[in-house]
PDB file of C-alpha atoms and ligand atoms in Angstrom:
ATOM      1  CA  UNK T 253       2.009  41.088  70.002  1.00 94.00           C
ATOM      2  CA  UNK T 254       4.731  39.626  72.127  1.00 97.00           C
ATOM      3  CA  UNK T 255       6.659  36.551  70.993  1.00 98.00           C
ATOM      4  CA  UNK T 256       5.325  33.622  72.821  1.00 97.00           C
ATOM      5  CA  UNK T 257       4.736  29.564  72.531  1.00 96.00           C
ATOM      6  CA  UNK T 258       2.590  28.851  69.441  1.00 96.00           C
ATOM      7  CA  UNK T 259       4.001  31.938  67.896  1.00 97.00           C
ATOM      8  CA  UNK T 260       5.439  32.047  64.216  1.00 97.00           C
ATOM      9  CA  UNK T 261       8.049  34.288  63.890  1.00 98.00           C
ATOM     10  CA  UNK T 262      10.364  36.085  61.759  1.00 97.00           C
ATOM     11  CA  UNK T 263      13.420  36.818  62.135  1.00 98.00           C
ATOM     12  CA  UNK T 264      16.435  38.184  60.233  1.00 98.00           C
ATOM     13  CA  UNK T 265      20.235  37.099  62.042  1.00 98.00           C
ATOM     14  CA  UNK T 266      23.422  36.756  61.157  1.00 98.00           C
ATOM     15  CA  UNK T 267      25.166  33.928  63.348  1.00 97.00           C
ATOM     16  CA  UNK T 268      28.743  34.128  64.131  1.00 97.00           C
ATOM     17  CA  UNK T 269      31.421  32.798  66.567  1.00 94.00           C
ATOM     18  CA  UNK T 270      33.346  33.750  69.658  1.00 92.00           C
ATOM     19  CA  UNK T 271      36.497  34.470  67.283  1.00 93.00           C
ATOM     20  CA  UNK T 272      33.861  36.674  64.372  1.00 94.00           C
ATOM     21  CA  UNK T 273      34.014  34.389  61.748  1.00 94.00           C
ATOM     22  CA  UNK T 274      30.825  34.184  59.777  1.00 96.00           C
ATOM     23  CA  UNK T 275      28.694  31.017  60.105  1.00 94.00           C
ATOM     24  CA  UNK T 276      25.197  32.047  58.640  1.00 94.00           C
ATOM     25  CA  UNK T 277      22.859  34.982  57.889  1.00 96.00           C
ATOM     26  CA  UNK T 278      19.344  35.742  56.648  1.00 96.00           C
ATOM     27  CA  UNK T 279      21.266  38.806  54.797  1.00 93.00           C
ATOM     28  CA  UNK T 280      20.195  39.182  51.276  1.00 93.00           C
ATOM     29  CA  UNK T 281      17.897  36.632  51.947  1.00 92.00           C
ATOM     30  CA  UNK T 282      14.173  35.803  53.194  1.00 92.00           C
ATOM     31  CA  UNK T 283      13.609  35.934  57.244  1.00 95.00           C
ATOM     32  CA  UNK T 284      13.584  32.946  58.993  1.00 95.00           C
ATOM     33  CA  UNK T 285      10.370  31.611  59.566  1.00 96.00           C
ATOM     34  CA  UNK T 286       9.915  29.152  63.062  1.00 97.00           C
ATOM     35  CA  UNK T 287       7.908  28.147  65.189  1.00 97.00           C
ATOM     36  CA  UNK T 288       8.208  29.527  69.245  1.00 97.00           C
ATOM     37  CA  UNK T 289       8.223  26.814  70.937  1.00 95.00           C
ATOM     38  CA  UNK T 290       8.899  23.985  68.585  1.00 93.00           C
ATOM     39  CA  UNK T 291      12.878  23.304  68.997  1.00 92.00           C
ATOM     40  CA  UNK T 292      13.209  25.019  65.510  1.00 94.00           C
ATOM     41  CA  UNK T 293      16.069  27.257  66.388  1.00 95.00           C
ATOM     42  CA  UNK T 294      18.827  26.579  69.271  1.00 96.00           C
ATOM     43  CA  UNK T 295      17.261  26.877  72.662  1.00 96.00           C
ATOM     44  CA  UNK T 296      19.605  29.856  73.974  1.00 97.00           C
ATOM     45  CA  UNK T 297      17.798  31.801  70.856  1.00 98.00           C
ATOM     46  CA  UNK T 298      14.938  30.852  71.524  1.00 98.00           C
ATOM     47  CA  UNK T 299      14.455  31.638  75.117  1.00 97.00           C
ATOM     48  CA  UNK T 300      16.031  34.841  74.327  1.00 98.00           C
ATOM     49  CA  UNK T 301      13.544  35.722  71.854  1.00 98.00           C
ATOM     50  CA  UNK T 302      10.512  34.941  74.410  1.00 98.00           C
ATOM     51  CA  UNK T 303       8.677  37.940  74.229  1.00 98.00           C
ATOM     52  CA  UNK T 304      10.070  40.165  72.147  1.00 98.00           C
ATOM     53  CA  UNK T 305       8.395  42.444  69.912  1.00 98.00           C
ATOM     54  CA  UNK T 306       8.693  43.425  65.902  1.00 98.00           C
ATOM     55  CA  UNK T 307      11.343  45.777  65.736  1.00 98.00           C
ATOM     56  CA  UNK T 308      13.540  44.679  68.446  1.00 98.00           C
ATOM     57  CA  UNK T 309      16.920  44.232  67.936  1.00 98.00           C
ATOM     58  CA  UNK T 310      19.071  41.705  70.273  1.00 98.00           C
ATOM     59  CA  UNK T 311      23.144  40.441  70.390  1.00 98.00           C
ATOM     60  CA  UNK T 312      22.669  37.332  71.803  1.00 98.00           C
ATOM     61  CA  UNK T 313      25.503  34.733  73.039  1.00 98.00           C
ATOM     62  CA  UNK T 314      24.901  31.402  73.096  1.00 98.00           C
ATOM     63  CA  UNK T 315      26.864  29.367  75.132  1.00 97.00           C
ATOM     64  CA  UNK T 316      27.282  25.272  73.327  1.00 96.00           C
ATOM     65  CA  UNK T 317      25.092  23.414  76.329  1.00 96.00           C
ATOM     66  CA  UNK T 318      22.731  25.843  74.839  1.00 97.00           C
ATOM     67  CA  UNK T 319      23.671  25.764  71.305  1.00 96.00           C
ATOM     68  CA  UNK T 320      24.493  22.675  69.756  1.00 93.00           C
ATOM     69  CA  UNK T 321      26.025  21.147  72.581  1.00 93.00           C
ATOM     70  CA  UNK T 322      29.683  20.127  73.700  1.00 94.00           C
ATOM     71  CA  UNK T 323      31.938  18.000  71.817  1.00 93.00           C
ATOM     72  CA  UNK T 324      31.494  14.814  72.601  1.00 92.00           C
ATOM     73  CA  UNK T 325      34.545  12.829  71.588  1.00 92.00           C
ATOM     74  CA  UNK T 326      32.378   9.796  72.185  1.00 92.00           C
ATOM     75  CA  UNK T 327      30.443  10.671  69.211  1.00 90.00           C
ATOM     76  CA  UNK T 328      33.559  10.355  66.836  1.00 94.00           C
ATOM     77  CA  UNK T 329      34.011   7.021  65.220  1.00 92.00           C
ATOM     78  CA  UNK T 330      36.278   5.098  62.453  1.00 95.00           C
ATOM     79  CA  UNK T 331      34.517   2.294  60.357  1.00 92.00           C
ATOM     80  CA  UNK T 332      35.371   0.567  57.691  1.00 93.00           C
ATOM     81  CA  UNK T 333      34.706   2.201  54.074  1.00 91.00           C
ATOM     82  CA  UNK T 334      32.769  -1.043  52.807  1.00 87.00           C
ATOM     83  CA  UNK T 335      30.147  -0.240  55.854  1.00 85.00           C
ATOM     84  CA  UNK T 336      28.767   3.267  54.114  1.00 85.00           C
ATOM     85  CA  UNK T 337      25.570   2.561  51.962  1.00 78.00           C
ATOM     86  CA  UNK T 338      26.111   1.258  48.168  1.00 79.00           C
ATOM     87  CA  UNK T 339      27.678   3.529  45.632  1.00 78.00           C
ATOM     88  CA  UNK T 340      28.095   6.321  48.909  1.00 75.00           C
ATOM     89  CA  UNK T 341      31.434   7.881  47.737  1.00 85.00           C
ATOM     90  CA  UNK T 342      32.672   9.607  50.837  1.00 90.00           C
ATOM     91  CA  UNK T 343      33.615  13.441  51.089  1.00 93.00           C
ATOM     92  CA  UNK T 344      34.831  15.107  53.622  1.00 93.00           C
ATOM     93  CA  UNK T 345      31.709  17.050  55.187  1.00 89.00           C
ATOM     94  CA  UNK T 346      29.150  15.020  53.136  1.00 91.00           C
ATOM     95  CA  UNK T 347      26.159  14.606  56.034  1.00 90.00           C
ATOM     96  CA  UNK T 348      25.151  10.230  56.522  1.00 89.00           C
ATOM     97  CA  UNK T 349      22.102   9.301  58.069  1.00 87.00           C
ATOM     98  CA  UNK T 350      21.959   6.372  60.145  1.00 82.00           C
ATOM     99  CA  UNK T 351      19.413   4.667  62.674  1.00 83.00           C
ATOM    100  CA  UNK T 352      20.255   4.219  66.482  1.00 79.00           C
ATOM    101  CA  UNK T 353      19.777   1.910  68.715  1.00 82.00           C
ATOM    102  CA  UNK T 354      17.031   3.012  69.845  1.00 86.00           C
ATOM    103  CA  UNK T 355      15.378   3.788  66.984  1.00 87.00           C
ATOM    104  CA  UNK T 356      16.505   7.398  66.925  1.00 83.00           C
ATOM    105  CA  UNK T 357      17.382   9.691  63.898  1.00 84.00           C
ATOM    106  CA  UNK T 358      21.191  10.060  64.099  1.00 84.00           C
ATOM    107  CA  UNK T 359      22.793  12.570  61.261  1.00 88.00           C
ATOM    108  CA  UNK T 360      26.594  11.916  61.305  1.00 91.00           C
ATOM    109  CA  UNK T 361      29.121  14.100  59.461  1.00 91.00           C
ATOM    110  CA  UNK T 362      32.099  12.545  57.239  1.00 93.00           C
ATOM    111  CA  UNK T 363      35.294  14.154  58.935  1.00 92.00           C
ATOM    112  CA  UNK T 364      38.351  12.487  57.281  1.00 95.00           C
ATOM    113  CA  UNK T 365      38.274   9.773  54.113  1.00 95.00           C
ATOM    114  CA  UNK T 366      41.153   7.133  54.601  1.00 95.00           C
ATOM    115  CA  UNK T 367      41.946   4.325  52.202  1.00 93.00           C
ATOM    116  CA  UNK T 368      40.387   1.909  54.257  1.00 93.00           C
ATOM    117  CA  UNK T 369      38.387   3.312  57.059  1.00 95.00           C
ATOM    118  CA  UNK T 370      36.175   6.776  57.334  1.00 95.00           C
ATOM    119  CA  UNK T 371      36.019   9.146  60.662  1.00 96.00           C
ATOM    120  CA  UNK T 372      32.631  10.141  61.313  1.00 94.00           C
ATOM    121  CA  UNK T 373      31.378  12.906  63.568  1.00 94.00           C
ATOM    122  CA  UNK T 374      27.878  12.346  65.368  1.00 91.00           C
ATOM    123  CA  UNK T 375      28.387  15.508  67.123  1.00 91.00           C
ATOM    124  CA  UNK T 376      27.000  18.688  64.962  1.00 88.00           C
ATOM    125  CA  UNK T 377      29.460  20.691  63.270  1.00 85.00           C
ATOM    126  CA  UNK T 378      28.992  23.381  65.896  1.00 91.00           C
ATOM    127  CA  UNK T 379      29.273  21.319  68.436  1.00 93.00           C
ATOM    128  CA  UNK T 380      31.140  22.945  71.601  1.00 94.00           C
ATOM    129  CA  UNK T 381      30.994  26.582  69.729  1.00 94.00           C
ATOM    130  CA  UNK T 382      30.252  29.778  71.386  1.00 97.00           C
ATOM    131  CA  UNK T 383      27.218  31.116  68.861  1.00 97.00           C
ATOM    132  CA  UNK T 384      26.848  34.732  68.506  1.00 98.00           C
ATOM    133  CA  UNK T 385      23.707  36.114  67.071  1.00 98.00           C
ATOM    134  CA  UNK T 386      22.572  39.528  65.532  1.00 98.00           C
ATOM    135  CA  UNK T 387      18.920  39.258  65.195  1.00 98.00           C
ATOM    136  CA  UNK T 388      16.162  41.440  64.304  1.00 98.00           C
ATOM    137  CA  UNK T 389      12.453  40.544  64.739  1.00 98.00           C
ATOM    138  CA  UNK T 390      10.616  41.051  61.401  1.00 97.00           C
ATOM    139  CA  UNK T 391       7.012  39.620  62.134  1.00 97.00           C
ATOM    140  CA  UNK T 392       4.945  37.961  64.669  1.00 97.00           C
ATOM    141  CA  UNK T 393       1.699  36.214  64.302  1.00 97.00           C
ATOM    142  CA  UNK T 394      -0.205  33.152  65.411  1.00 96.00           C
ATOM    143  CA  UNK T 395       0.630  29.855  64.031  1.00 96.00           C
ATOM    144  CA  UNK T 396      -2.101  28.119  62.132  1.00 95.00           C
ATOM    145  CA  UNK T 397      -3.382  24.341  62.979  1.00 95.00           C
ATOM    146  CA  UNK T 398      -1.651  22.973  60.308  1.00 94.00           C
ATOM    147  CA  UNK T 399       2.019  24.526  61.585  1.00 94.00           C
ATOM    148  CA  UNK T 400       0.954  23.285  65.339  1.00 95.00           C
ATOM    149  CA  UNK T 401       0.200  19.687  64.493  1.00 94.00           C
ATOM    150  CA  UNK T 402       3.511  19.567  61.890  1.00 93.00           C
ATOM    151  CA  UNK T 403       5.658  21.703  64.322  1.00 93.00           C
ATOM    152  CA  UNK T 404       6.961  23.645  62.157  1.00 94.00           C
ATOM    153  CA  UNK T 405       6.479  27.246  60.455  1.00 95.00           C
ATOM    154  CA  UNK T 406       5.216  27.158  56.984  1.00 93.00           C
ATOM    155  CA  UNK T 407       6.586  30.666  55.683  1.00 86.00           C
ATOM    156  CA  UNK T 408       5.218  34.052  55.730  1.00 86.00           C
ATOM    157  CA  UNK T 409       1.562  33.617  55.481  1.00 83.00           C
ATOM    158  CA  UNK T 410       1.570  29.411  56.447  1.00 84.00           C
ATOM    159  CA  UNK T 411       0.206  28.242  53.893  1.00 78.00           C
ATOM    160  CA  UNK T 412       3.435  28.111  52.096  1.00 69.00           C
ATOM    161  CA  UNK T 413       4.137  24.064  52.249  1.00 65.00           C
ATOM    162  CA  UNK T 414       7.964  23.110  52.355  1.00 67.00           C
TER     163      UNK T 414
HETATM  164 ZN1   ZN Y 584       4.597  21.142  57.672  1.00 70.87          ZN
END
Protein backbone atom coordinates (compact mmCIF):
# COMPACT_ATOMS: atom_id res chain seq x y z
CA UNK A 1 0.00 0.00 0.00
CA UNK A 2 1.18 3.34 -1.22
CA UNK A 3 0.39 6.52 0.71
CA UNK A 4 -2.41 8.24 -1.01
CA UNK A 5 -5.62 10.72 -0.36
CA UNK A 6 -7.95 9.07 2.20
CA UNK A 7 -4.97 7.37 3.64
CA UNK A 8 -4.18 7.29 7.51
CA UNK A 9 -0.79 7.27 8.16
CA UNK A 10 1.92 6.92 10.54
CA UNK A 11 4.68 8.46 10.81
CA UNK A 12 7.62 8.93 13.19
CA UNK A 13 9.82 12.62 12.48
CA UNK A 14 11.82 14.70 14.14
CA UNK A 15 11.36 18.42 12.79
CA UNK A 16 14.17 20.77 12.86
CA UNK A 17 15.44 24.07 11.31
CA UNK A 18 17.77 25.40 8.67
CA UNK A 19 20.33 26.31 11.61
CA UNK A 20 19.65 22.29 13.52
CA UNK A 21 17.97 23.38 16.37
CA UNK A 22 15.33 20.98 17.54
CA UNK A 23 11.65 21.98 17.11
CA UNK A 24 9.68 18.61 17.56
CA UNK A 25 9.90 14.80 17.37
CA UNK A 26 7.75 11.67 17.64
CA UNK A 27 11.06 10.23 19.50
CA UNK A 28 10.22 8.38 22.59
CA UNK A 29 6.88 8.91 21.72
CA UNK A 30 3.72 7.43 19.73
CA UNK A 31 3.76 7.99 15.68
CA UNK A 32 1.87 10.57 14.36
CA UNK A 33 -1.32 9.61 13.21
CA UNK A 34 -3.00 11.97 10.04
CA UNK A 35 -4.95 11.94 7.64
CA UNK A 36 -3.42 12.16 3.63
CA UNK A 37 -5.10 14.55 2.34
CA UNK A 38 -6.75 16.44 5.12
CA UNK A 39 -4.28 19.60 5.75
CA UNK A 40 -3.19 17.69 8.98
CA UNK A 41 0.49 18.14 8.53
CA UNK A 42 2.30 21.13 6.49
CA UNK A 43 1.67 20.76 2.81
CA UNK A 44 5.52 20.45 1.74
CA UNK A 45 5.25 17.09 4.07
CA UNK A 46 2.58 16.11 2.87
CA UNK A 47 3.09 16.13 -0.81
CA UNK A 48 6.35 14.63 -0.07
CA UNK A 49 4.91 11.77 1.61
CA UNK A 50 2.41 11.03 -1.47
CA UNK A 51 3.10 7.63 -2.10
CA UNK A 52 5.43 6.40 -0.04
CA UNK A 53 5.56 3.11 1.43
CA UNK A 54 6.08 1.59 5.24
CA UNK A 55 9.59 1.55 5.74
CA UNK A 56 10.69 4.44 3.79
CA UNK A 57 12.79 6.81 5.14
CA UNK A 58 12.85 10.61 3.71
CA UNK A 59 14.97 14.18 4.72
CA UNK A 60 12.64 16.47 3.63
CA UNK A 61 13.04 20.49 3.43
CA UNK A 62 10.35 22.52 3.65
CA UNK A 63 10.57 25.77 2.40
CA UNK A 64 7.93 28.54 4.75
CA UNK A 65 5.35 29.23 1.57
CA UNK A 66 5.14 25.58 2.14
CA UNK A 67 5.45 25.35 5.78
CA UNK A 68 3.81 27.72 7.85
CA UNK A 69 4.14 30.52 5.68
CA UNK A 70 6.21 33.90 5.59
CA UNK A 71 6.23 36.41 8.21
CA UNK A 72 3.81 38.63 7.74
CA UNK A 73 4.59 41.77 9.69
CA UNK A 74 1.00 42.72 8.97
CA UNK A 75 -0.08 40.09 11.27
CA UNK A 76 1.75 41.73 14.34
CA UNK A 77 -0.33 44.02 16.42
CA UNK A 78 -0.24 46.18 19.86
CA UNK A 79 -3.62 46.54 21.81
CA UNK A 80 -4.42 47.67 24.79
CA UNK A 81 -4.12 45.15 27.92
CA UNK A 82 -7.86 45.93 29.08
CA UNK A 83 -8.94 44.43 25.43
CA UNK A 84 -7.71 40.57 26.34
CA UNK A 85 -10.72 38.48 27.74
CA UNK A 86 -11.56 38.81 31.69
CA UNK A 87 -9.10 37.54 34.22
CA UNK A 88 -6.60 36.62 30.82
CA UNK A 89 -3.22 37.35 32.54
CA UNK A 90 -0.86 37.68 29.64
CA UNK A 91 2.45 35.58 29.14
CA UNK A 92 4.70 35.79 26.78
CA UNK A 93 3.90 32.77 24.29
CA UNK A 94 0.47 32.07 25.92
CA UNK A 95 -1.72 31.18 22.47
CA UNK A 96 -5.39 33.81 22.30
CA UNK A 97 -8.10 32.91 20.20
CA UNK A 98 -10.00 35.45 18.53
CA UNK A 99 -12.78 35.68 15.70
CA UNK A 100 -12.13 37.50 12.29
CA UNK A 101 -13.84 39.43 10.31
CA UNK A 102 -14.99 37.15 8.43
CA UNK A 103 -15.92 34.80 10.70
CA UNK A 104 -12.65 32.90 10.58
CA UNK A 105 -10.73 31.05 13.42
CA UNK A 106 -7.69 33.29 14.08
CA UNK A 107 -5.08 31.79 16.88
CA UNK A 108 -2.75 34.73 17.82
CA UNK A 109 0.40 34.31 19.93
CA UNK A 110 1.30 36.79 22.97
CA UNK A 111 4.88 38.12 21.89
CA UNK A 112 5.82 40.87 24.42
CA UNK A 113 3.62 41.99 27.79
CA UNK A 114 3.97 45.87 28.33
CA UNK A 115 2.42 47.81 31.17
CA UNK A 116 -0.17 49.07 29.12
CA UNK A 117 -0.42 47.47 25.78
CA UNK A 118 0.35 43.61 24.56
CA UNK A 119 2.16 42.63 21.02
CA UNK A 120 0.43 39.90 19.47
CA UNK A 121 1.61 37.66 16.65
CA UNK A 122 -1.16 36.26 14.16
CA UNK A 123 1.52 34.75 12.20
CA UNK A 124 2.48 31.01 13.56
CA UNK A 125 5.48 30.72 15.52
CA UNK A 126 7.21 29.14 12.55
CA UNK A 127 6.24 31.45 10.42
CA UNK A 128 8.99 32.27 7.61
CA UNK A 129 11.19 29.08 8.93
CA UNK A 130 12.98 26.71 6.76
CA UNK A 131 11.45 23.15 8.31
CA UNK A 132 13.61 20.21 8.12
CA UNK A 133 12.13 16.83 8.58
CA UNK A 134 13.49 13.25 9.37
CA UNK A 135 10.62 11.01 8.87
CA UNK A 136 10.01 7.43 8.80
CA UNK A 137 6.75 5.80 7.61
CA UNK A 138 5.45 3.41 10.33
CA UNK A 139 1.92 2.31 8.95
CA UNK A 140 -0.48 2.81 6.22
CA UNK A 141 -4.06 1.89 6.02
CA UNK A 142 -7.43 3.15 4.88
CA UNK A 143 -9.19 5.73 6.82
CA UNK A 144 -12.53 4.74 8.22
CA UNK A 145 -15.95 6.86 7.56
CA UNK A 146 -15.87 8.29 10.72
CA UNK A 147 -12.03 9.86 10.17
CA UNK A 148 -13.30 11.01 6.45
CA UNK A 149 -16.38 12.91 7.53
CA UNK A 150 -14.29 14.48 10.84
CA UNK A 151 -11.05 14.93 8.74
CA UNK A 152 -8.98 13.82 10.89
CA UNK A 153 -7.04 10.48 11.97
CA UNK A 154 -8.33 8.86 15.03
CA UNK A 155 -5.07 6.88 16.17
CA UNK A 156 -3.76 3.56 15.38
CA UNK A 157 -6.73 1.46 14.81
CA UNK A 158 -9.50 4.75 14.40
CA UNK A 159 -11.52 4.07 16.69
CA UNK A 160 -9.43 5.79 19.20
CA UNK A 161 -11.65 9.21 19.72
CA UNK A 162 -9.51 12.39 20.64
ZN1 LIG B 1 -12.81 12.98 14.97
Amino acid sequence: MNIAERCVVAIDYTLKTADGSLIDTSEGDEPLHYLHGGGQIVPGLESALLGKAVGDKLSVVVKPEDGYGLHRGDRVLTVPRSSLPEGEEPEVGMQLEAVGRRGEHIVLWVKEVHAETVVLDGNHPLAGETLHFDVEVKAIREATEEELTHGHAHGPDGHHHH
